[in-house]
Short mmCIF file of C-alpha atoms and ligand atoms in Angstrom, two decimals:
data_model
loop_
_atom_site.label_atom_id
_atom_site.label_comp_id
_atom_site.label_asym_id
_atom_site.label_seq_id
_atom_site.Cartn_x
_atom_site.Cartn_y
_atom_site.Cartn_z
CA UNK T 1 121.54 92.49 79.18
CA UNK T 2 120.39 94.06 82.39
CA UNK T 3 118.97 91.34 84.65
CA UNK T 4 116.85 92.59 87.79
CA UNK T 5 115.62 89.98 90.34
CA UNK T 6 114.59 87.56 88.19
CA UNK T 7 114.44 84.72 91.18
CA UNK T 8 111.13 83.41 91.62
CA UNK T 9 109.48 84.19 95.15
CA UNK T 10 107.56 81.36 96.90
CA UNK T 11 105.83 82.41 100.32
CA UNK T 12 102.78 82.07 102.57
CA UNK T 13 100.00 79.88 101.68
CA UNK T 14 101.45 76.67 100.82
CA UNK T 15 98.69 74.66 102.49
CA UNK T 16 95.26 74.98 102.96
CA UNK T 17 94.71 78.47 101.70
CA UNK T 18 91.05 79.23 101.85
CA UNK T 19 91.58 83.23 100.12
CA UNK T 20 88.48 84.70 98.67
CA UNK T 21 87.87 87.05 96.23
CA UNK T 22 84.53 88.34 97.03
CA UNK T 23 82.32 91.38 95.50
CA UNK T 24 79.15 92.81 96.34
CA UNK T 25 76.82 92.38 93.32
CA UNK T 26 78.90 89.32 92.40
CA UNK T 27 78.41 88.53 88.66
CA UNK T 28 80.04 85.27 88.68
CA UNK T 29 81.42 82.78 91.00
CA UNK T 30 84.26 80.23 90.96
CA UNK T 31 85.83 78.19 93.67
CA UNK T 32 89.54 77.56 94.60
CA UNK T 33 90.95 74.32 95.38
CA UNK T 34 90.44 74.69 99.18
CA UNK T 35 86.97 76.20 98.93
CA UNK T 36 87.16 79.89 98.67
CA UNK T 37 85.32 81.60 96.29
CA UNK T 38 86.05 83.72 93.30
CA UNK T 39 82.94 86.11 92.38
CA UNK T 40 82.67 88.75 89.88
CA UNK T 41 83.49 92.84 90.45
CA UNK T 42 81.07 95.16 91.99
CA UNK T 43 80.88 98.58 90.35
CA UNK T 44 83.20 101.33 92.08
CA UNK T 45 82.45 104.37 90.21
CA UNK T 46 82.77 105.58 86.60
CA UNK T 47 85.65 107.65 85.21
CA UNK T 48 84.71 111.39 83.84
CA UNK T 49 85.06 109.63 80.23
CA UNK T 50 82.53 106.96 81.12
CA UNK T 51 84.62 104.01 81.94
CA UNK T 52 83.65 101.67 84.65
CA UNK T 53 86.02 101.04 87.51
CA UNK T 54 85.63 98.02 89.42
CA UNK T 55 86.43 96.81 93.26
CA UNK T 56 87.57 93.44 93.87
CA UNK T 57 88.04 92.20 97.77
CA UNK T 58 90.28 89.55 98.47
CA UNK T 59 89.89 87.72 101.75
CA UNK T 60 91.70 84.98 103.50
CA UNK T 61 90.73 82.55 106.29
CA UNK T 62 91.32 84.74 109.10
CA UNK T 63 88.88 87.42 107.76
CA UNK T 64 91.47 89.72 106.65
CA UNK T 65 90.37 91.48 103.68
CA UNK T 66 91.91 93.96 100.88
CA UNK T 67 89.75 96.09 98.54
CA UNK T 68 91.61 97.00 95.03
CA UNK T 69 90.57 98.88 92.31
CA UNK T 70 91.00 98.62 88.77
CA UNK T 71 91.58 102.42 88.77
CA UNK T 72 95.15 102.82 89.88
CA UNK T 73 95.48 99.25 90.87
CA UNK T 74 94.40 101.15 94.09
CA UNK T 75 94.49 99.43 97.48
CA UNK T 76 91.41 100.53 98.78
CA UNK T 77 91.17 99.20 102.24
CA UNK T 78 93.04 96.61 104.14
CA UNK T 79 91.67 95.39 107.39
CA UNK T 80 94.05 93.16 109.85
CA UNK T 81 93.30 92.35 113.52
CA UNK T 82 94.54 93.96 116.47
CA UNK T 83 95.91 92.21 119.44
CA UNK T 84 92.01 91.93 120.57
CA UNK T 85 91.35 90.49 117.26
CA UNK T 86 89.35 93.40 116.07
CA UNK T 87 89.54 94.13 112.44
CA UNK T 88 90.78 97.60 111.76
CA UNK T 89 90.74 99.17 108.01
CA UNK T 90 94.89 100.51 108.38
CA UNK T 91 95.13 102.38 104.49
CA UNK T 92 94.26 105.90 103.81
CA UNK T 93 91.74 106.35 101.04
CA UNK T 94 88.03 107.07 99.89
CA UNK T 95 84.78 105.08 100.29
CA UNK T 96 84.05 107.35 97.26
CA UNK T 97 86.06 106.61 94.01
CA UNK T 98 85.78 110.16 92.82
CA UNK T 99 88.39 110.98 95.46
CA UNK T 100 90.79 109.15 93.24
CA UNK T 101 90.40 111.55 90.92
CA UNK T 102 91.58 114.33 92.94
CA UNK T 103 94.76 115.26 92.32
CA UNK T 104 97.66 113.31 94.37
CA UNK T 105 98.80 112.15 97.45
CA UNK T 106 98.81 108.84 95.49
CA UNK T 107 96.83 106.89 98.18
CA UNK T 108 97.36 103.21 97.81
CA UNK T 109 97.97 103.31 94.14
CA UNK T 110 100.38 101.50 91.68
CA UNK T 111 103.24 103.94 90.93
CA UNK T 112 104.77 103.97 87.50
CA UNK T 113 106.47 104.04 84.65
CA UNK T 114 108.81 105.44 87.65
CA UNK T 115 108.68 105.54 91.24
CA UNK T 116 109.48 109.05 92.90
CA UNK T 117 111.50 111.79 91.09
CA UNK T 118 113.36 112.08 87.96
CA UNK T 119 115.13 115.37 87.85
CA UNK T 120 114.70 118.09 85.94
CA UNK T 121 111.79 115.44 84.15
CA UNK T 122 114.66 114.28 81.45
CA UNK T 123 117.02 111.61 81.02
CA UNK T 124 119.31 109.91 78.35
CA UNK T 125 119.34 106.28 77.29
CA UNK T 126 121.51 104.89 74.72
CA UNK T 127 121.94 108.45 73.42
CA UNK T 128 118.55 110.01 72.87
CA UNK T 129 117.22 112.15 75.62
CA UNK T 130 113.49 111.67 76.83
CA UNK T 131 111.57 114.42 77.66
CA UNK T 132 108.95 113.38 80.95
CA UNK T 133 105.90 116.11 82.37
CA UNK T 134 107.19 118.23 85.25
CA UNK T 135 104.51 117.47 87.68
CA UNK T 136 106.36 118.12 90.67
CA UNK T 137 108.08 121.68 90.41
CA UNK T 138 111.06 120.95 87.43
CA UNK T 139 110.93 117.13 88.15
CA UNK T 140 108.58 114.18 87.02
CA UNK T 141 107.02 112.58 90.06
CA UNK T 142 105.49 109.14 90.16
CA UNK T 143 105.05 108.40 86.35
CA UNK T 144 104.34 111.95 85.40
CA UNK T 145 100.62 113.36 84.68
CA UNK T 146 98.91 110.45 83.95
CA UNK T 147 100.84 107.80 86.27
CA UNK T 148 99.92 104.21 86.49
CA UNK T 149 97.93 105.46 89.50
CA UNK T 150 95.46 107.30 87.06
CA UNK T 151 94.93 104.00 84.25
CA UNK T 152 92.71 101.21 84.44
CA UNK T 153 94.41 97.92 85.05
CA UNK T 154 92.32 94.77 83.42
CA UNK T 155 91.60 92.81 86.48
CA UNK T 156 91.94 88.62 86.60
CA UNK T 157 91.00 86.57 89.88
CA UNK T 158 93.89 83.94 89.84
CA UNK T 159 93.69 80.48 91.51
CA UNK T 160 91.15 81.80 94.08
CA UNK T 161 93.82 83.71 96.24
CA UNK T 162 95.23 86.45 93.91
CA UNK T 163 93.97 89.17 91.79
CA UNK T 164 95.86 90.04 88.58
CA UNK T 165 95.98 93.48 86.96
CA UNK T 166 97.51 93.90 83.58
CA UNK T 167 98.22 97.07 81.62
CA UNK T 168 99.87 97.86 78.35
CA UNK T 169 101.87 101.55 78.77
CA UNK T 170 102.41 102.10 74.72
CA UNK T 171 105.51 103.46 73.43
CA UNK T 172 105.85 106.93 74.35
CA UNK T 173 103.54 107.04 76.96
CA UNK T 174 104.41 110.15 79.81
CA UNK T 175 107.86 110.29 77.13
CA UNK T 176 108.75 106.72 77.78
CA UNK T 177 110.29 104.74 75.56
CA UNK T 178 109.04 101.22 74.38
CA UNK T 179 105.79 99.31 74.72
CA UNK T 180 105.82 98.08 78.24
CA UNK T 181 103.43 95.04 79.47
CA UNK T 182 102.63 95.12 82.84
CA UNK T 183 101.19 92.66 85.29
CA UNK T 184 100.77 93.10 89.18
CA UNK T 185 99.26 90.73 91.13
CA UNK T 186 98.15 91.14 94.90
CA UNK T 187 97.76 87.81 96.80
CA UNK T 188 96.67 87.83 100.50
CA UNK T 189 97.93 84.77 102.23
CA UNK T 190 96.69 82.77 105.30
CA UNK T 191 99.40 83.92 106.93
CA UNK T 192 98.25 87.44 106.77
CA UNK T 193 100.59 88.50 104.21
CA UNK T 194 99.60 91.22 101.42
CA UNK T 195 102.21 90.22 98.45
CA UNK T 196 102.75 92.05 95.55
CA UNK T 197 104.36 90.77 92.45
CA UNK T 198 105.45 93.45 89.81
CA UNK T 199 106.52 91.79 85.97
CA UNK T 200 106.87 94.09 83.15
CA UNK T 201 108.65 93.39 79.52
CA UNK T 202 109.46 95.54 76.47
CA UNK T 203 109.83 96.11 73.40
CA UNK T 204 112.49 98.86 73.31
CA UNK T 205 115.06 99.91 75.96
CA UNK T 206 113.64 101.64 78.66
CA UNK T 207 113.92 102.60 82.32
CA UNK T 208 110.83 101.10 85.21
CA UNK T 209 110.65 101.78 88.66
CA UNK T 210 107.43 100.12 89.93
CA UNK T 211 105.88 100.27 93.44
CA UNK T 212 102.80 100.54 95.50
CA UNK T 213 102.15 103.95 97.43
CA UNK T 214 99.74 102.80 100.31
CA UNK T 215 99.79 105.24 103.10
CA UNK T 216 99.78 103.41 106.47
CA UNK T 217 98.50 103.91 110.20
CA UNK T 218 98.22 100.74 111.97
CA UNK T 219 96.09 102.56 115.03
CA UNK T 220 93.70 102.53 112.09
CA UNK T 221 92.94 105.04 109.31
CA UNK T 222 92.33 108.55 110.09
CA UNK T 223 93.50 107.91 114.09
CA UNK T 224 95.59 110.52 114.50
CA UNK T 225 99.56 110.37 113.44
CA UNK T 226 101.95 108.09 113.27
CA UNK T 227 104.48 109.84 115.51
CA UNK T 228 104.46 107.08 118.20
CA UNK T 229 104.40 104.10 115.44
CA UNK T 230 108.09 102.25 116.19
CA UNK T 231 109.79 101.87 112.89
CA UNK T 232 113.01 99.89 112.27
CA UNK T 233 114.53 100.01 108.93
CA UNK T 234 117.00 97.64 107.78
CA UNK T 235 119.43 100.47 106.09
CA UNK T 236 122.65 101.40 107.14
CA UNK T 237 122.95 104.31 104.40
CA UNK T 238 120.50 106.32 102.57
CA UNK T 239 120.47 108.54 99.91
CA UNK T 240 120.49 112.48 100.98
CA UNK T 241 118.60 114.80 98.57
CA UNK T 242 118.76 118.53 97.38
CA UNK T 243 116.01 120.88 97.85
CA UNK T 244 113.77 119.62 94.86
CA UNK T 245 114.06 115.98 96.97
CA UNK T 246 116.25 114.85 94.50
CA UNK T 247 119.23 112.45 95.72
CA UNK T 248 122.55 114.33 94.99
CA UNK T 249 124.33 111.16 94.49
CA UNK T 250 125.57 110.85 97.96
CA UNK T 251 125.23 107.38 99.85
CA UNK T 252 124.94 108.63 103.55
CA UNK T 253 125.80 106.75 106.66
CA UNK T 254 122.45 106.56 108.69
CA UNK T 255 124.82 106.20 111.79
CA UNK T 256 124.94 108.89 114.27
CA UNK T 257 121.63 110.64 112.37
CA UNK T 258 117.96 110.91 113.17
CA UNK T 259 117.86 108.73 110.17
CA UNK T 260 119.42 105.55 111.91
CA UNK T 261 116.70 103.24 112.14
CA UNK T 262 118.49 99.71 112.60
CA UNK T 263 117.16 99.92 116.48
CA UNK T 264 113.34 100.46 116.53
CA UNK T 265 113.02 104.22 117.63
CA UNK T 266 109.22 106.17 117.25
CA UNK T 267 108.99 108.05 114.25
CA UNK T 268 108.44 111.34 116.29
CA UNK T 269 111.61 111.03 118.19
CA UNK T 270 113.45 112.65 115.87
CA UNK T 271 111.68 114.24 113.32
CA UNK T 272 111.45 117.87 114.83
CA UNK T 273 115.44 117.52 114.67
CA UNK T 274 117.32 120.53 113.18
CA UNK T 275 119.37 117.73 110.67
CA UNK T 276 119.40 119.70 107.30
CA UNK T 277 117.85 116.30 105.50
CA UNK T 278 114.92 116.49 107.87
CA UNK T 279 114.30 119.91 107.12
CA UNK T 280 114.63 119.70 103.42
CA UNK T 281 111.99 116.75 103.74
CA UNK T 282 110.03 118.63 106.03
CA UNK T 283 110.10 115.21 107.99
CA UNK T 284 111.15 112.04 106.57
CA UNK T 285 111.20 111.73 102.85
CA UNK T 286 114.00 109.71 101.90
CA UNK T 287 115.16 106.41 100.09
CA UNK T 288 117.11 104.03 102.36
CA UNK T 289 119.57 101.53 100.93
CA UNK T 290 118.42 98.55 101.94
CA UNK T 291 121.33 95.75 103.86
CA UNK T 292 120.93 92.72 101.60
CA UNK T 293 122.29 89.67 100.99
CA UNK T 294 121.98 88.50 98.04
CA UNK T 295 119.26 88.16 95.63
CA UNK T 296 115.40 87.32 96.99
CA UNK T 297 112.88 88.47 99.72
CA UNK T 298 114.49 90.30 102.80
CA UNK T 299 113.34 92.16 105.74
CA UNK T 300 113.40 96.02 105.16
CA UNK T 301 110.86 97.41 107.80
CA UNK T 302 109.27 96.76 110.72
CA UNK T 303 106.53 99.16 112.13
CA UNK T 304 104.80 98.40 115.45
CA UNK T 305 102.20 100.34 117.04
CA UNK T 306 101.59 99.91 120.99
CA UNK T 307 97.92 100.61 121.15
CA UNK T 308 96.65 98.24 118.73
CA UNK T 309 99.33 95.97 118.86
CA UNK T 310 99.50 95.46 115.26
CA UNK T 311 102.90 94.74 113.86
CA UNK T 312 103.96 95.44 109.85
CA UNK T 313 106.81 93.80 108.25
CA UNK T 314 108.04 94.91 104.89
CA UNK T 315 109.96 92.56 103.43
CA UNK T 316 111.16 92.74 99.18
CA UNK T 317 113.40 91.82 96.57
CA UNK T 318 114.20 95.83 95.93
CA UNK T 319 117.64 97.53 96.69
CA UNK T 320 115.61 100.36 98.38
CA UNK T 321 112.94 101.79 100.36
CA UNK T 322 111.01 105.29 100.75
CA UNK T 323 109.88 106.31 104.07
CA UNK T 324 108.03 109.33 103.58
CA UNK T 325 105.82 110.42 106.59
CA UNK T 326 102.88 112.09 105.05
CA UNK T 327 104.49 115.74 105.46
CA UNK T 328 102.18 117.03 102.52
CA UNK T 329 98.94 115.84 104.26
CA UNK T 330 97.53 118.92 105.74
CA UNK T 331 93.74 118.26 107.08
CA UNK T 332 92.17 119.32 103.79
CA UNK T 333 91.19 115.70 102.54
CA UNK T 334 88.53 114.02 104.63
CA UNK T 335 89.28 110.12 103.54
CA UNK T 336 86.96 107.06 104.53
CA UNK T 337 84.00 107.60 106.83
CA UNK T 338 84.61 111.14 106.95
CA UNK T 339 87.87 111.38 108.72
CA UNK T 340 90.39 114.16 108.55
CA UNK T 341 93.94 113.18 106.73
CA UNK T 342 96.58 115.51 108.84
CA UNK T 343 100.01 115.93 108.43
CA UNK T 344 101.59 112.65 109.31
CA UNK T 345 98.50 110.98 109.80
CA UNK T 346 100.20 108.10 107.86
CA UNK T 347 103.49 106.96 106.81
CA UNK T 348 104.73 104.99 103.47
CA UNK T 349 106.93 102.42 102.78
CA UNK T 350 107.50 102.56 99.01
CA UNK T 351 109.79 99.47 98.15
CA UNK T 352 111.60 100.93 94.93
CA UNK T 353 114.74 101.21 93.33
CA UNK T 354 116.74 104.95 94.08
CA UNK T 355 114.82 107.87 92.68
CA UNK T 356 116.44 109.85 90.00
CA UNK T 357 118.68 106.76 88.87
CA UNK T 358 118.16 107.11 84.83
CA UNK T 359 120.60 110.25 85.70
CA UNK T 360 122.94 108.76 88.34
CA UNK T 361 124.91 106.09 86.52
CA UNK T 362 126.58 104.62 89.96
CA UNK T 363 123.27 103.76 91.13
CA UNK T 364 121.88 99.88 90.55
CA UNK T 365 120.31 100.15 86.99
CA UNK T 366 116.69 100.86 86.33
CA UNK T 367 116.94 99.77 82.99
CA UNK T 368 114.70 97.07 81.35
CA UNK T 369 115.83 95.76 77.67
CA UNK T 370 114.11 93.58 75.30
CA UNK T 371 114.06 89.94 76.29
CA UNK T 372 114.38 90.58 79.61
CA UNK T 373 111.81 90.12 82.76
CA UNK T 374 111.54 92.91 85.02
CA UNK T 375 110.33 90.75 88.45
CA UNK T 376 110.47 92.40 91.93
CA UNK T 377 108.25 91.10 94.97
CA UNK T 378 107.04 93.19 98.37
CA UNK T 379 105.60 91.47 101.06
CA UNK T 380 103.54 93.26 104.02
CA UNK T 381 103.34 90.94 106.84
CA UNK T 382 101.22 91.50 109.65
CA UNK T 383 100.89 90.22 112.84
CA UNK T 384 100.12 91.69 116.36
CA UNK T 385 102.60 91.85 119.62
CA UNK T 386 102.08 92.10 123.21
C1 GLA O 401 106.78 110.08 97.79
C2 GLA O 401 107.50 111.39 97.66
C3 GLA O 401 106.90 112.52 98.43
C4 GLA O 401 105.53 112.93 97.98
C5 GLA O 401 104.83 111.92 97.91
C6 GLA O 401 103.25 111.90 97.40
O1 GLA O 401 106.46 109.55 98.79
O2 GLA O 401 108.80 110.89 97.79
O3 GLA O 401 107.73 113.46 98.26
O4 GLA O 401 105.73 113.21 96.76
O5 GLA O 401 105.18 110.67 97.19
O6 GLA O 401 102.66 112.93 97.96
#
């Protein structure tokens, strides 16, 4: 039986949480033990088939706020303080729900069943070949045509500090086997951490790789590019790709390459390098293998932005992280507040298993079997520096 990251994790918010789940046009209101209110949802919009989409707000004692949509489980906005204490929204997205109905960039969305690419949109499991939608050249990307970013999740506020989202992905959905029951819990702690817990069970052998696809710009969404952001990645190796951005199977050392972020570097410093992998990715669009010691949360990445002083640390139980520099953004998308999202106007740090693992037996397994529970946790921790 495949066991993946079954360690329970307890972080942050142990004492004195005053996290609030708020909404405008509240329909109901409850209170957690520390006084935070839990309210009903406000309508964010309607899908073309007439389903109502709701937007929930989590707010902590320090005023940090996260808006989460039931459509795609999208993190629509995340307001965190700069060094002067001023809140700024640091994720790309749309004010109007309709923006999320347009073709990807997957702003803020939950990604499933399989984060990143599966080569030739097929894989074999237990001797059976499963065919997926080809929505990225010859490959399948981020769960297919209607991935978890495009479904409506059932939402339930929990303990006055979290929002629980659930979704049942039926056997055969987007070509994947098994009825898959998925729960994602967003928690905002008083330590300014946004924690995302992913849990899933299946009734048939299947493969699974869940993540969140937030686009961060610590200077504020729409405030220019991220080339001056400083990045540290706790990774000695990465998985080089072919021209379709599918891992070749090689695990390559970062040492001596533009992929070496073991010490902080600005993102722009080597993004124009003639390294063949940078050329293939059009910048950084690669899976980094995290240096881990055992299971549990460990620090994967740290990003700092000098002007605002904002710092983001990413901790995860996952074995890898996709670092993507928004190379496909081209200025055609106008997002929140009418901001133009140009090339490299944000970065993604998608915690995950390796892309195309179902076709690479040497990669850590992404199989989930009946009776086992998939559980992974990722924490985005915010602070400010000098
Ligand atoms: C991931 C991929 C990128 C791109 C974005 C979405 O990060 O690795 O190549 O497809 O998603 O645009």
